[in-house]
Amino acid sequence: MKKYKICVFTGTRAEYGLLKPLMEKIKQEPEFELQVLVSGMHLSPEFGLTYKEILKDGFLIDEKVEILLSSDTPVGTCKAIGLGLIGFSDSLERLKPDLVIVLGDRFEALAFAISCYIMGIPVAHLYGGEATEGAFDEGIRHAITKFSHLHFVSNEKYKEVVVQLGEEPERVFVVGALGIDNIVNMKKLSREELEENLGIKLKKLNFMVTYHPVTLEKDTAEWQFKNLLEALDEFEDCLIIFTKSNADPQGRVINKLIDDYVAKRKDKAVAFTSMGQFLYLNTMRHMNAIIGNSSS
């Protein structure tokens, strides 16, 4: 019996956390052969080498494509997209998948979707039609929709948006959100178990902060994030848990500010490059507030 090769693309920690249960389902189906192509922040020491989490979860990584530059500018992001087009085309030629799966709105995913489209490989896109105000993710998501052949959206409203973009209604499927399934099905950690896993001690007030650059604005990340840090200083007896920014223009500016803040306030602040979805979601359960502009 011919096995259909389904290639799952992942370039970030957050996207992999959503894709993991889907990858497990594909892996279990006898008629499918799961292929995994890893790129972007997963392969960067600066962002935690999170490809190791994929291996620890029992998946084989068929291809690694390094595209990130040591840059914090829009030019660096554009060059990373170019490197992706070069690297992904070579990988796809070797893998020869029957279908690829792309989730979301990252620039790494855009480069991958373009490569697949030009090479005639069908693209299944998860979560088109959604909105990300103030970020270039918005346009990237809609662009990936136009390079895709099958569309899996989380609700009827987003289906309407994808159809308005010109996609055939019979190719758009409302499937709900994998993130909700993950929250419902994951093991819940107690306060004490979370403290042990993170190596921290929670306080009466606990805040989680995740802030990303507003990428459609020019050079605003520093002053915006400094304003947020000043507001956090109004709270004295609290614990602030930072999760660091993505590999977007000015993301490293935010990460440097986080490191400086934590170094001066070790009694009230801690930072994580990458928690992984399991610890991230469990941490959220024990917070008094989630602060920032992350889609999570």
GROMACS .gro file of C-alpha atoms in nm:
model
  296
    1MET     CA    1   0.000   0.000   0.000
    2LYS     CA    2   0.134   0.342  -0.096
    3LYS     CA    3   0.195   0.569   0.197
    4TYR     CA    4   0.110   0.936   0.149
    5LYS     CA    5   0.395   1.155   0.264
    6ILE     CA    6   0.272   1.445   0.475
    7CYS     CA    7   0.537   1.705   0.560
    8VAL     CA    8   0.478   1.926   0.863
    9PHE     CA    9   0.667   2.256   0.874
   10THR     CA   10   0.762   2.424   1.200
   11GLY     CA   11   0.977   2.730   1.255
   12THR     CA   12   0.886   2.843   1.609
   13ARG     CA   13   0.821   2.708   1.958
   14ALA     CA   14   0.460   2.832   1.969
   15GLU     CA   15   0.360   2.684   1.635
   16TYR     CA   16   0.515   2.346   1.723
   17GLY     CA   17   0.318   2.336   2.049
   18LEU     CA   18  -0.003   2.361   1.847
   19LEU     CA   19   0.109   2.114   1.580
   20LYS     CA   20   0.235   1.842   1.816
   21PRO     CA   21  -0.096   1.653   1.867
   22LEU     CA   22  -0.167   1.669   1.494
   23MET     CA   23   0.180   1.530   1.421
   24GLU     CA   24   0.115   1.246   1.665
   25LYS     CA   25  -0.211   1.162   1.486
   26ILE     CA   26  -0.042   1.159   1.145
   27LYS     CA   27   0.238   0.940   1.282
   28GLN     CA   28  -0.018   0.685   1.408
   29GLU     CA   29  -0.205   0.653   1.078
   30PRO     CA   30  -0.075   0.353   0.876
   31GLU     CA   31  -0.152   0.512   0.538
   32PHE     CA   32   0.056   0.824   0.617
   33GLU     CA   33   0.428   0.884   0.641
   34LEU     CA   34   0.508   1.181   0.863
   35GLN     CA   35   0.790   1.408   0.749
   36VAL     CA   36   0.912   1.693   0.971
   37LEU     CA   37   1.092   2.000   0.834
   38VAL     CA   38   1.237   2.228   1.101
   39SER     CA   39   1.367   2.582   1.055
   40GLY     CA   40   1.376   2.931   1.205
   41MET     CA   41   1.411   2.982   1.578
   42HIS     CA   42   1.417   2.608   1.646
   43LEU     CA   43   1.776   2.594   1.518
   44SER     CA   44   1.907   2.907   1.690
   45PRO     CA   45   2.103   2.890   2.019
   46GLU     CA   46   1.983   3.245   2.087
   47PHE     CA   47   1.623   3.122   2.096
   48GLY     CA   48   1.682   2.804   2.290
   49LEU     CA   49   1.756   2.537   2.025
   50THR     CA   50   1.397   2.422   2.061
   51TYR     CA   51   1.434   2.154   1.791
   52LYS     CA   52   1.555   1.940   2.083
   53GLU     CA   53   1.201   1.945   2.223
   54ILE     CA   54   1.077   1.792   1.896
   55LEU     CA   55   1.331   1.512   1.923
   56LYS     CA   56   1.250   1.459   2.292
   57ASP     CA   57   0.884   1.417   2.198
   58GLY     CA   58   0.981   1.119   1.981
   59PHE     CA   59   0.966   1.272   1.633
   60LEU     CA   60   1.230   1.228   1.367
   61ILE     CA   61   1.344   1.549   1.199
   62ASP     CA   62   1.381   1.481   0.827
   63GLU     CA   63   1.525   1.819   0.728
   64LYS     CA   64   1.676   2.117   0.911
   65VAL     CA   65   1.698   2.445   0.721
   66GLU     CA   66   1.884   2.731   0.890
   67ILE     CA   67   1.769   3.074   0.774
   68LEU     CA   68   1.803   3.322   1.063
   69LEU     CA   69   2.070   3.591   1.054
   70SER     CA   70   2.221   3.763   1.355
   71SER     CA   71   2.015   4.068   1.271
   72ASP     CA   72   1.741   4.276   1.429
   73THR     CA   73   1.625   4.466   1.121
   74PRO     CA   74   1.362   4.432   0.846
   75VAL     CA   75   1.649   4.379   0.601
   76GLY     CA   76   1.761   4.078   0.805
   77THR     CA   77   1.409   3.936   0.798
   78CYS     CA   78   1.389   3.980   0.420
   79LYS     CA   79   1.723   3.803   0.379
   80ALA     CA   80   1.601   3.519   0.603
   81ILE     CA   81   1.300   3.475   0.374
   82GLY     CA   82   1.539   3.457   0.078
   83LEU     CA   83   1.754   3.196   0.251
   84GLY     CA   84   1.435   3.003   0.326
   85LEU     CA   85   1.335   2.994  -0.041
   86ILE     CA   86   1.677   2.854  -0.129
   87GLY     CA   87   1.692   2.598   0.150
   88PHE     CA   88   1.330   2.484   0.148
   89SER     CA   89   1.331   2.414  -0.226
   90ASP     CA   90   1.630   2.180  -0.186
   91SER     CA   91   1.468   2.003   0.109
   92LEU     CA   92   1.135   1.961  -0.068
   93GLU     CA   93   1.311   1.817  -0.371
   94ARG     CA   94   1.463   1.552  -0.145
   95LEU     CA   95   1.148   1.480   0.058
   96LYS     CA   96   0.897   1.487  -0.229
   97PRO     CA   97   0.591   1.515  -0.001
   98ASP     CA   98   0.237   1.456  -0.126
   99LEU     CA   99   0.103   1.730   0.104
  100VAL     CA  100   0.255   1.987   0.340
  101ILE     CA  101   0.102   2.139   0.652
  102VAL     CA  102   0.170   2.501   0.749
  103LEU     CA  103   0.025   2.679   1.052
  104GLY     CA  104  -0.016   3.048   1.110
  105ASP     CA  105   0.148   3.364   0.989
  106ARG     CA  106   0.525   3.368   1.041
  107PHE     CA  107   0.770   3.487   0.775
  108GLU     CA  108   0.944   3.145   0.787
  109ALA     CA  109   0.612   2.981   0.697
  110LEU     CA  110   0.561   3.228   0.411
  111ALA     CA  111   0.893   3.130   0.252
  112PHE     CA  112   0.802   2.763   0.290
  113ALA     CA  113   0.455   2.811   0.139
  114ILE     CA  114   0.598   3.000  -0.161
  115SER     CA  115   0.849   2.720  -0.222
  116CYS     CA  116   0.573   2.458  -0.212
  117TYR     CA  117   0.346   2.661  -0.441
  118ILE     CA  118   0.614   2.707  -0.707
  119MET     CA  119   0.708   2.338  -0.687
  120GLY     CA  120   0.347   2.223  -0.726
  121ILE     CA  121   0.316   2.067  -0.380
  122PRO     CA  122  -0.033   2.102  -0.222
  123VAL     CA  123  -0.037   2.317   0.092
  124ALA     CA  124  -0.278   2.267   0.384
  125HIS     CA  125  -0.292   2.590   0.586
  126LEU     CA  126  -0.416   2.601   0.943
  127TYR     CA  127  -0.583   2.911   1.084
  128GLY     CA  128  -0.619   3.148   0.795
  129GLY     CA  129  -0.867   3.434   0.812
  130GLU     CA  130  -0.761   3.555   1.155
  131ALA     CA  131  -0.634   3.903   1.247
  132THR     CA  132  -0.307   4.034   1.392
  133GLU     CA  133  -0.337   4.412   1.412
  134GLY     CA  134  -0.019   4.615   1.393
  135ALA     CA  135   0.205   4.334   1.270
  136PHE     CA  136   0.319   4.216   0.928
  137ASP     CA  137   0.188   3.873   1.033
  138GLU     CA  138  -0.152   3.996   0.913
  139GLY     CA  139  -0.049   4.027   0.550
  140ILE     CA  140   0.170   3.717   0.568
  141ARG     CA  141  -0.122   3.504   0.688
  142HIS     CA  142  -0.341   3.618   0.398
  143ALA     CA  143  -0.054   3.559   0.155
  144ILE     CA  144  -0.009   3.202   0.280
  145THR     CA  145  -0.383   3.153   0.228
  146LYS     CA  146  -0.339   3.241  -0.140
  147PHE     CA  147  -0.052   2.992  -0.176
  148SER     CA  148  -0.257   2.714  -0.012
  149HIS     CA  149  -0.494   2.453  -0.149
  150LEU     CA  150  -0.675   2.335   0.166
  151HIS     CA  151  -0.778   2.563   0.450
  152PHE     CA  152  -0.853   2.460   0.810
  153VAL     CA  153  -0.997   2.748   1.011
  154SER     CA  154  -1.110   2.776   1.371
  155ASN     CA  155  -1.461   2.919   1.322
  156GLU     CA  156  -1.722   3.029   1.069
  157LYS     CA  157  -1.617   3.395   1.080
  158TYR     CA  158  -1.266   3.308   0.964
  159LYS     CA  159  -1.406   3.080   0.696
  160GLU     CA  160  -1.594   3.379   0.556
  161VAL     CA  161  -1.269   3.579   0.542
  162VAL     CA  162  -1.085   3.302   0.356
  163VAL     CA  163  -1.370   3.269   0.108
  164GLN     CA  164  -1.372   3.649   0.061
  165LEU     CA  165  -1.005   3.619  -0.033
  166GLY     CA  166  -1.119   3.411  -0.330
  167GLU     CA  167  -1.075   3.056  -0.202
  168GLU     CA  168  -1.329   2.789  -0.298
  169PRO     CA  169  -1.575   2.727  -0.009
  170GLU     CA  170  -1.553   2.348  -0.051
  171ARG     CA  171  -1.181   2.367   0.027
  172VAL     CA  172  -1.232   2.554   0.356
  173PHE     CA  173  -1.305   2.346   0.667
  174VAL     CA  174  -1.407   2.470   1.013
  175VAL     CA  175  -1.216   2.249   1.260
  176GLY     CA  176  -1.191   2.446   1.585
  177ALA     CA  177  -0.862   2.537   1.754
  178LEU     CA  178  -0.586   2.291   1.837
  179GLY     CA  179  -0.479   2.520   2.120
  180ILE     CA  180  -0.807   2.459   2.303
  181ASP     CA  181  -0.768   2.082   2.260
  182ASN     CA  182  -0.418   2.107   2.408
  183ILE     CA  183  -0.542   2.302   2.711
  184VAL     CA  184  -0.824   2.055   2.777
  185ASN     CA  185  -0.607   1.745   2.738
  186MET     CA  186  -0.279   1.848   2.902
  187LYS     CA  187  -0.176   1.740   3.250
  188LYS     CA  188  -0.246   2.013   3.506
  189LEU     CA  189   0.042   2.098   3.740
  190SER     CA  190  -0.020   2.205   4.097
  191ARG     CA  191   0.137   2.525   4.227
  192GLU     CA  192   0.411   2.324   4.399
  193GLU     CA  193   0.480   2.112   4.088
  194LEU     CA  194   0.506   2.424   3.873
  195GLU     CA  195   0.750   2.586   4.116
  196GLU     CA  196   0.966   2.273   4.108
  197ASN     CA  197   0.962   2.252   3.727
  198LEU     CA  198   1.051   2.620   3.678
  199GLY     CA  199   1.286   2.652   3.976
  200ILE     CA  200   1.095   2.951   4.112
  201LYS     CA  201   0.882   3.046   4.412
  202LEU     CA  202   0.545   3.203   4.333
  203LYS     CA  203   0.424   3.501   4.535
  204LYS     CA  204   0.085   3.646   4.624
  205LEU     CA  205   0.080   3.839   4.295
  206ASN     CA  206   0.220   3.668   3.985
  207PHE     CA  207   0.237   3.814   3.634
  208MET     CA  208   0.342   3.656   3.304
  209VAL     CA  209   0.471   3.901   3.043
  210THR     CA  210   0.508   3.819   2.674
  211TYR     CA  211   0.566   4.116   2.443
  212HIS     CA  212   0.659   4.119   2.075
  213PRO     CA  213   0.757   4.411   1.847
  214VAL     CA  214   0.474   4.587   1.663
  215THR     CA  215   0.636   4.511   1.330
  216LEU     CA  216   0.436   4.755   1.115
  217GLU     CA  217   0.567   5.042   1.325
  218LYS     CA  218   0.920   5.177   1.292
  219ASP     CA  219   1.155   5.167   1.593
  220THR     CA  220   0.885   5.169   1.861
  221ALA     CA  221   0.975   4.850   2.051
  222GLU     CA  222   1.219   5.009   2.297
  223TRP     CA  223   1.005   5.294   2.426
  224GLN     CA  224   0.688   5.083   2.431
  225PHE     CA  225   0.850   4.808   2.633
  226LYS     CA  226   1.021   5.054   2.868
  227ASN     CA  227   0.678   5.201   2.943
  228LEU     CA  228   0.553   4.852   3.025
  229LEU     CA  229   0.850   4.790   3.257
  230GLU     CA  230   0.785   5.120   3.436
  231ALA     CA  231   0.425   5.014   3.493
  232LEU     CA  232   0.538   4.680   3.633
  233ASP     CA  233   0.761   4.862   3.881
  234GLU     CA  234   0.445   4.999   4.043
  235PHE     CA  235   0.390   4.652   4.191
  236GLU     CA  236   0.629   4.571   4.473
  237ASP     CA  237   0.541   4.233   4.624
  238CYS     CA  238   0.504   4.030   4.305
  239LEU     CA  239   0.678   3.784   4.075
  240ILE     CA  240   0.713   3.878   3.708
  241ILE     CA  241   0.777   3.590   3.465
  242PHE     CA  242   0.902   3.706   3.124
  243THR     CA  243   0.900   3.488   2.814
  244LYS     CA  244   1.125   3.632   2.548
  245SER     CA  245   1.036   3.780   2.212
  246ASN     CA  246   1.042   3.608   1.873
  247ALA     CA  247   1.299   3.654   1.596
  248ASP     CA  248   1.130   3.962   1.451
  249PRO     CA  249   1.278   4.306   1.378
  250GLN     CA  250   1.357   4.467   1.718
  251GLY     CA  251   1.287   4.143   1.902
  252ARG     CA  252   1.642   4.144   2.035
  253VAL     CA  253   1.587   4.497   2.169
  254ILE     CA  254   1.306   4.365   2.387
  255ASN     CA  255   1.508   4.063   2.496
  256LYS     CA  256   1.800   4.284   2.602
  257LEU     CA  257   1.565   4.502   2.807
  258ILE     CA  258   1.426   4.189   2.973
  259ASP     CA  259   1.775   4.064   3.062
  260ASP     CA  260   1.872   4.403   3.207
  261TYR     CA  261   1.549   4.427   3.407
  262VAL     CA  262   1.583   4.077   3.554
  263ALA     CA  263   1.951   4.131   3.641
  264LYS     CA  264   1.859   4.434   3.854
  265ARG     CA  265   1.547   4.280   4.013
  266LYS     CA  266   1.631   3.917   4.082
  267ASP     CA  267   1.399   3.921   4.382
  268LYS     CA  268   1.091   3.984   4.167
  269ALA     CA  269   1.163   3.887   3.804
  270VAL     CA  270   1.273   3.585   3.604
  271ALA     CA  271   1.303   3.528   3.228
  272PHE     CA  272   1.273   3.222   3.004
  273THR     CA  273   1.392   3.198   2.645
  274SER     CA  274   1.143   2.919   2.580
  275MET     CA  275   0.918   2.735   2.825
  276GLY     CA  276   0.761   2.492   2.584
  277GLN     CA  277   0.384   2.478   2.555
  278PHE     CA  278   0.327   2.244   2.851
  279LEU     CA  279   0.499   2.468   3.104
  280TYR     CA  280   0.378   2.787   2.938
  281LEU     CA  281   0.012   2.691   2.963
  282ASN     CA  282   0.050   2.553   3.315
  283THR     CA  283   0.221   2.875   3.422
  284MET     CA  284  -0.070   3.075   3.282
  285ARG     CA  285  -0.308   2.878   3.507
  286HIS     CA  286  -0.135   3.011   3.819
  287MET     CA  287  -0.098   3.377   3.717
  288ASN     CA  288  -0.302   3.673   3.838
  289ALA     CA  289  -0.257   3.844   3.501
  290ILE     CA  290  -0.115   3.778   3.154
  291ILE     CA  291   0.043   4.097   3.019
  292GLY     CA  292   0.164   4.189   2.669
  293ASN     CA  293   0.059   4.158   2.307
  294SER     CA  294   0.123   3.792   2.226
  295SER     CA  295  -0.145   3.597   2.042
  296SER     CA  296  -0.097   3.326   2.304
   0.00000   0.00000   0.00000
